């Protein structure tokens, strides 16, 4: 059987970028059981309630929902168990230092396969207030309007 090449997206946490101002992004591997990998290959996962916790020098992913494998037997996994993240010691220390010192949060952004291996992209960010969210939405809408107007002018169309 041929090895997978490239990146295959499984799940994305769009709400995380809306709720948090993401500063740093890290890529981490996941320690998974066999049925979890099979369930992920079917494209089933949810990152909505997920967060990362550093405990005794190890990074753990909590609250991510990977549903049970449909053809699994008694060896099936628990859907919301905590999963260990594979990061370098330097990365773990950097994350732990920033979270404790500045009160930031670590949230999962996307879950994907990279060359056949399950990876997760985590981001360190500060929670946005409601006015921050409105401000970023207004900025995005203004950028979209500018792009549309530029496109119209390039095509020679006028209002």
PDB file of C-alpha atoms in Angstrom:
ATOM      1  CA  UNK A   1       0.000   0.000   0.000  1.00  0.00           C
ATOM      2  CA  UNK A   2       1.345   3.427  -0.918  1.00  0.00           C
ATOM      3  CA  UNK A   3       2.148   5.908   1.840  1.00  0.00           C
ATOM      4  CA  UNK A   4       0.059   9.029   2.102  1.00  0.00           C
ATOM      5  CA  UNK A   5       1.727  12.214   0.936  1.00  0.00           C
ATOM      6  CA  UNK A   6       0.900  15.781   1.853  1.00  0.00           C
ATOM      7  CA  UNK A   7      -1.585  17.242   4.294  1.00  0.00           C
ATOM      8  CA  UNK A   8      -5.137  15.960   4.757  1.00  0.00           C
ATOM      9  CA  UNK A   9      -7.309  18.162   6.994  1.00  0.00           C
ATOM     10  CA  UNK A  10      -9.591  16.318   9.419  1.00  0.00           C
ATOM     11  CA  UNK A  11     -11.049  19.038  11.648  1.00  0.00           C
ATOM     12  CA  UNK A  12     -10.639  22.765  12.127  1.00  0.00           C
ATOM     13  CA  UNK A  13     -11.566  24.967  15.076  1.00  0.00           C
ATOM     14  CA  UNK A  14     -12.769  28.144  13.346  1.00  0.00           C
ATOM     15  CA  UNK A  15     -14.250  29.507  16.559  1.00  0.00           C
ATOM     16  CA  UNK A  16     -10.813  29.524  18.235  1.00  0.00           C
ATOM     17  CA  UNK A  17      -9.516  32.274  15.935  1.00  0.00           C
ATOM     18  CA  UNK A  18     -12.731  34.221  16.591  1.00  0.00           C
ATOM     19  CA  UNK A  19     -12.574  33.862  20.380  1.00  0.00           C
ATOM     20  CA  UNK A  20      -8.783  34.191  20.846  1.00  0.00           C
ATOM     21  CA  UNK A  21      -6.079  36.496  19.531  1.00  0.00           C
ATOM     22  CA  UNK A  22      -3.552  33.810  18.542  1.00  0.00           C
ATOM     23  CA  UNK A  23       0.121  34.802  18.992  1.00  0.00           C
ATOM     24  CA  UNK A  24       2.161  31.615  18.514  1.00  0.00           C
ATOM     25  CA  UNK A  25       1.350  28.424  16.651  1.00  0.00           C
ATOM     26  CA  UNK A  26       2.958  25.018  17.252  1.00  0.00           C
ATOM     27  CA  UNK A  27       2.626  21.692  15.471  1.00  0.00           C
ATOM     28  CA  UNK A  28       2.489  18.626  17.703  1.00  0.00           C
ATOM     29  CA  UNK A  29       2.111  14.908  17.212  1.00  0.00           C
ATOM     30  CA  UNK A  30      -0.555  12.905  19.019  1.00  0.00           C
ATOM     31  CA  UNK A  31      -0.349   9.649  20.945  1.00  0.00           C
ATOM     32  CA  UNK A  32      -3.407   7.740  19.692  1.00  0.00           C
ATOM     33  CA  UNK A  33      -4.893   4.270  19.955  1.00  0.00           C
ATOM     34  CA  UNK A  34      -5.616   2.209  16.832  1.00  0.00           C
ATOM     35  CA  UNK A  35      -9.355   2.815  16.750  1.00  0.00           C
ATOM     36  CA  UNK A  36      -8.795   6.568  17.155  1.00  0.00           C
ATOM     37  CA  UNK A  37      -6.648   6.627  14.022  1.00  0.00           C
ATOM     38  CA  UNK A  38      -9.278   4.672  12.081  1.00  0.00           C
ATOM     39  CA  UNK A  39     -11.983   7.080  13.241  1.00  0.00           C
ATOM     40  CA  UNK A  40      -9.822  10.063  12.221  1.00  0.00           C
ATOM     41  CA  UNK A  41      -9.210   8.525   8.789  1.00  0.00           C
ATOM     42  CA  UNK A  42     -13.001   8.599   8.346  1.00  0.00           C
ATOM     43  CA  UNK A  43     -12.768  12.367   8.944  1.00  0.00           C
ATOM     44  CA  UNK A  44     -14.617  12.435  12.241  1.00  0.00           C
ATOM     45  CA  UNK A  45     -13.444  14.710  15.062  1.00  0.00           C
ATOM     46  CA  UNK A  46     -14.435  17.890  16.906  1.00  0.00           C
ATOM     47  CA  UNK A  47     -12.025  20.421  18.418  1.00  0.00           C
ATOM     48  CA  UNK A  48     -14.660  22.824  19.751  1.00  0.00           C
ATOM     49  CA  UNK A  49     -14.245  22.249  23.506  1.00  0.00           C
ATOM     50  CA  UNK A  50     -10.557  21.335  23.383  1.00  0.00           C
ATOM     51  CA  UNK A  51      -7.705  22.865  25.361  1.00  0.00           C
ATOM     52  CA  UNK A  52      -4.092  22.003  26.192  1.00  0.00           C
ATOM     53  CA  UNK A  53      -2.735  21.576  29.703  1.00  0.00           C
ATOM     54  CA  UNK A  54       0.912  21.242  30.792  1.00  0.00           C
ATOM     55  CA  UNK A  55       1.258  18.723  33.636  1.00  0.00           C
ATOM     56  CA  UNK A  56       4.632  17.663  35.068  1.00  0.00           C
ATOM     57  CA  UNK A  57       6.539  18.593  31.937  1.00  0.00           C
ATOM     58  CA  UNK A  58       4.128  16.906  29.518  1.00  0.00           C
ATOM     59  CA  UNK A  59       1.519  18.469  27.247  1.00  0.00           C
ATOM     60  CA  UNK A  60      -1.981  16.948  27.342  1.00  0.00           C
ATOM     61  CA  UNK A  61      -4.930  17.583  25.048  1.00  0.00           C
ATOM     62  CA  UNK A  62      -8.296  17.646  26.849  1.00  0.00           C
ATOM     63  CA  UNK A  63     -11.873  17.849  25.584  1.00  0.00           C
ATOM     64  CA  UNK A  64     -11.287  16.888  21.943  1.00  0.00           C
ATOM     65  CA  UNK A  65     -14.022  14.553  20.715  1.00  0.00           C
ATOM     66  CA  UNK A  66     -12.944  11.665  18.491  1.00  0.00           C
ATOM     67  CA  UNK A  67     -16.018   9.428  18.163  1.00  0.00           C
ATOM     68  CA  UNK A  68     -15.787   5.677  18.600  1.00  0.00           C
ATOM     69  CA  UNK A  69     -14.847   3.687  15.506  1.00  0.00           C
ATOM     70  CA  UNK A  70     -18.014   2.212  14.000  1.00  0.00           C
ATOM     71  CA  UNK A  71     -16.505  -1.229  13.323  1.00  0.00           C
ATOM     72  CA  UNK A  72     -14.604  -1.307  16.608  1.00  0.00           C
ATOM     73  CA  UNK A  73     -15.199  -3.994  19.208  1.00  0.00           C
ATOM     74  CA  UNK A  74     -14.551  -4.001  22.941  1.00  0.00           C
ATOM     75  CA  UNK A  75     -11.118  -2.471  22.152  1.00  0.00           C
ATOM     76  CA  UNK A  76     -12.741   0.858  21.194  1.00  0.00           C
ATOM     77  CA  UNK A  77     -11.476   4.054  22.812  1.00  0.00           C
ATOM     78  CA  UNK A  78     -13.224   6.607  25.021  1.00  0.00           C
ATOM     79  CA  UNK A  79     -14.431   9.526  22.897  1.00  0.00           C
ATOM     80  CA  UNK A  80     -13.207  12.375  25.147  1.00  0.00           C
ATOM     81  CA  UNK A  81     -10.138  10.923  26.841  1.00  0.00           C
ATOM     82  CA  UNK A  82      -7.063  13.063  27.418  1.00  0.00           C
ATOM     83  CA  UNK A  83      -4.341  12.547  24.833  1.00  0.00           C
ATOM     84  CA  UNK A  84      -0.622  13.179  25.128  1.00  0.00           C
ATOM     85  CA  UNK A  85       0.965  15.681  22.743  1.00  0.00           C
ATOM     86  CA  UNK A  86       4.416  15.067  21.298  1.00  0.00           C
ATOM     87  CA  UNK A  87       6.439  18.276  21.562  1.00  0.00           C
ATOM     88  CA  UNK A  88      10.108  19.089  22.116  1.00  0.00           C
ATOM     89  CA  UNK A  89      11.190  19.966  25.654  1.00  0.00           C
ATOM     90  CA  UNK A  90      12.036  23.517  24.498  1.00  0.00           C
ATOM     91  CA  UNK A  91       8.540  23.966  23.029  1.00  0.00           C
ATOM     92  CA  UNK A  92       6.839  22.627  26.165  1.00  0.00           C
ATOM     93  CA  UNK A  93       8.923  24.936  28.382  1.00  0.00           C
ATOM     94  CA  UNK A  94       8.131  27.921  26.148  1.00  0.00           C
ATOM     95  CA  UNK A  95       4.390  27.187  26.233  1.00  0.00           C
ATOM     96  CA  UNK A  96       4.378  26.626  29.998  1.00  0.00           C
ATOM     97  CA  UNK A  97       6.341  29.824  30.653  1.00  0.00           C
ATOM     98  CA  UNK A  98       4.030  31.974  28.499  1.00  0.00           C
ATOM     99  CA  UNK A  99       0.839  30.483  29.955  1.00  0.00           C
ATOM    100  CA  UNK A 100       1.861  30.926  33.597  1.00  0.00           C
ATOM    101  CA  UNK A 101       3.515  34.314  33.159  1.00  0.00           C
ATOM    102  CA  UNK A 102       0.953  36.117  31.008  1.00  0.00           C
ATOM    103  CA  UNK A 103      -2.247  34.168  31.655  1.00  0.00           C
ATOM    104  CA  UNK A 104      -2.685  33.023  28.066  1.00  0.00           C
ATOM    105  CA  UNK A 105      -4.623  29.979  26.845  1.00  0.00           C
ATOM    106  CA  UNK A 106      -3.546  27.116  24.605  1.00  0.00           C
ATOM    107  CA  UNK A 107      -6.236  25.933  22.181  1.00  0.00           C
ATOM    108  CA  UNK A 108      -6.254  23.439  19.299  1.00  0.00           C
ATOM    109  CA  UNK A 109      -6.633  25.073  15.890  1.00  0.00           C
ATOM    110  CA  UNK A 110      -6.653  22.165  13.435  1.00  0.00           C
ATOM    111  CA  UNK A 111      -6.222  18.410  13.295  1.00  0.00           C
ATOM    112  CA  UNK A 112      -4.742  16.795  10.191  1.00  0.00           C
ATOM    113  CA  UNK A 113      -2.652  13.981   8.747  1.00  0.00           C
ATOM    114  CA  UNK A 114       0.800  15.003   7.510  1.00  0.00           C
ATOM    115  CA  UNK A 115       2.460  12.265   5.446  1.00  0.00           C
ATOM    116  CA  UNK A 116       0.309   9.648   7.185  1.00  0.00           C
ATOM    117  CA  UNK A 117       0.893  10.838  10.763  1.00  0.00           C
ATOM    118  CA  UNK A 118      -1.751  12.544  12.905  1.00  0.00           C
ATOM    119  CA  UNK A 119      -0.739  16.104  13.829  1.00  0.00           C
ATOM    120  CA  UNK A 120      -2.462  18.900  15.673  1.00  0.00           C
ATOM    121  CA  UNK A 121      -1.844  22.616  15.360  1.00  0.00           C
ATOM    122  CA  UNK A 122      -2.127  24.403  18.705  1.00  0.00           C
ATOM    123  CA  UNK A 123      -2.103  28.135  19.300  1.00  0.00           C
ATOM    124  CA  UNK A 124      -1.254  30.301  22.288  1.00  0.00           C
ATOM    125  CA  UNK A 125      -3.590  33.236  22.574  1.00  0.00           C
ATOM    126  CA  UNK A 126      -5.419  35.666  24.781  1.00  0.00           C
ATOM    127  CA  UNK A 127      -9.198  35.550  24.976  1.00  0.00           C
ATOM    128  CA  UNK A 128     -10.947  38.369  23.137  1.00  0.00           C
ATOM    129  CA  UNK A 129     -13.606  40.534  24.711  1.00  0.00           C
ATOM    130  CA  UNK A 130     -16.871  41.051  22.822  1.00  0.00           C
ATOM    131  CA  UNK A 131     -15.800  44.465  21.523  1.00  0.00           C
ATOM    132  CA  UNK A 132     -12.556  42.922  20.199  1.00  0.00           C
ATOM    133  CA  UNK A 133     -14.631  40.404  18.255  1.00  0.00           C
ATOM    134  CA  UNK A 134     -16.827  43.141  16.782  1.00  0.00           C
ATOM    135  CA  UNK A 135     -13.764  45.177  15.863  1.00  0.00           C
ATOM    136  CA  UNK A 136     -12.078  42.251  14.071  1.00  0.00           C
ATOM    137  CA  UNK A 137     -15.326  41.467  12.201  1.00  0.00           C
ATOM    138  CA  UNK A 138     -15.620  45.113  11.079  1.00  0.00           C
ATOM    139  CA  UNK A 139     -11.986  45.092   9.932  1.00  0.00           C
ATOM    140  CA  UNK A 140     -12.530  41.872   7.958  1.00  0.00           C
ATOM    141  CA  UNK A 141     -15.698  43.284   6.318  1.00  0.00           C
ATOM    142  CA  UNK A 142     -13.839  46.460   5.346  1.00  0.00           C
ATOM    143  CA  UNK A 143     -11.034  44.394   3.774  1.00  0.00           C
ATOM    144  CA  UNK A 144     -13.591  42.357   1.805  1.00  0.00           C
ATOM    145  CA  UNK A 145     -15.246  45.526   0.491  1.00  0.00           C
ATOM    146  CA  UNK A 146     -11.865  46.934  -0.555  1.00  0.00           C
ATOM    147  CA  UNK A 147     -11.008  43.705  -2.394  1.00  0.00           C
ATOM    148  CA  UNK A 148     -14.363  43.688  -4.177  1.00  0.00           C
ATOM    149  CA  UNK A 149     -13.941  47.315  -5.268  1.00  0.00           C
ATOM    150  CA  UNK A 150     -10.414  46.652  -6.542  1.00  0.00           C
ATOM    151  CA  UNK A 151     -11.736  43.648  -8.478  1.00  0.00           C
ATOM    152  CA  UNK A 152     -14.518  45.734 -10.036  1.00  0.00           C
ATOM    153  CA  UNK A 153     -12.087  48.463 -11.115  1.00  0.00           C
ATOM    154  CA  UNK A 154      -9.698  45.943 -12.632  1.00  0.00           C
ATOM    155  CA  UNK A 155     -12.542  44.490 -14.683  1.00  0.00           C
ATOM    156  CA  UNK A 156     -13.515  47.959 -15.836  1.00  0.00           C
ATOM    157  CA  UNK A 157     -16.862  47.980 -14.073  1.00  0.00           C
ATOM    158  CA  UNK A 158     -18.164  51.109 -12.355  1.00  0.00           C
ATOM    159  CA  UNK A 159     -20.941  51.504  -9.770  1.00  0.00           C
TER     160      UNK A 159
END
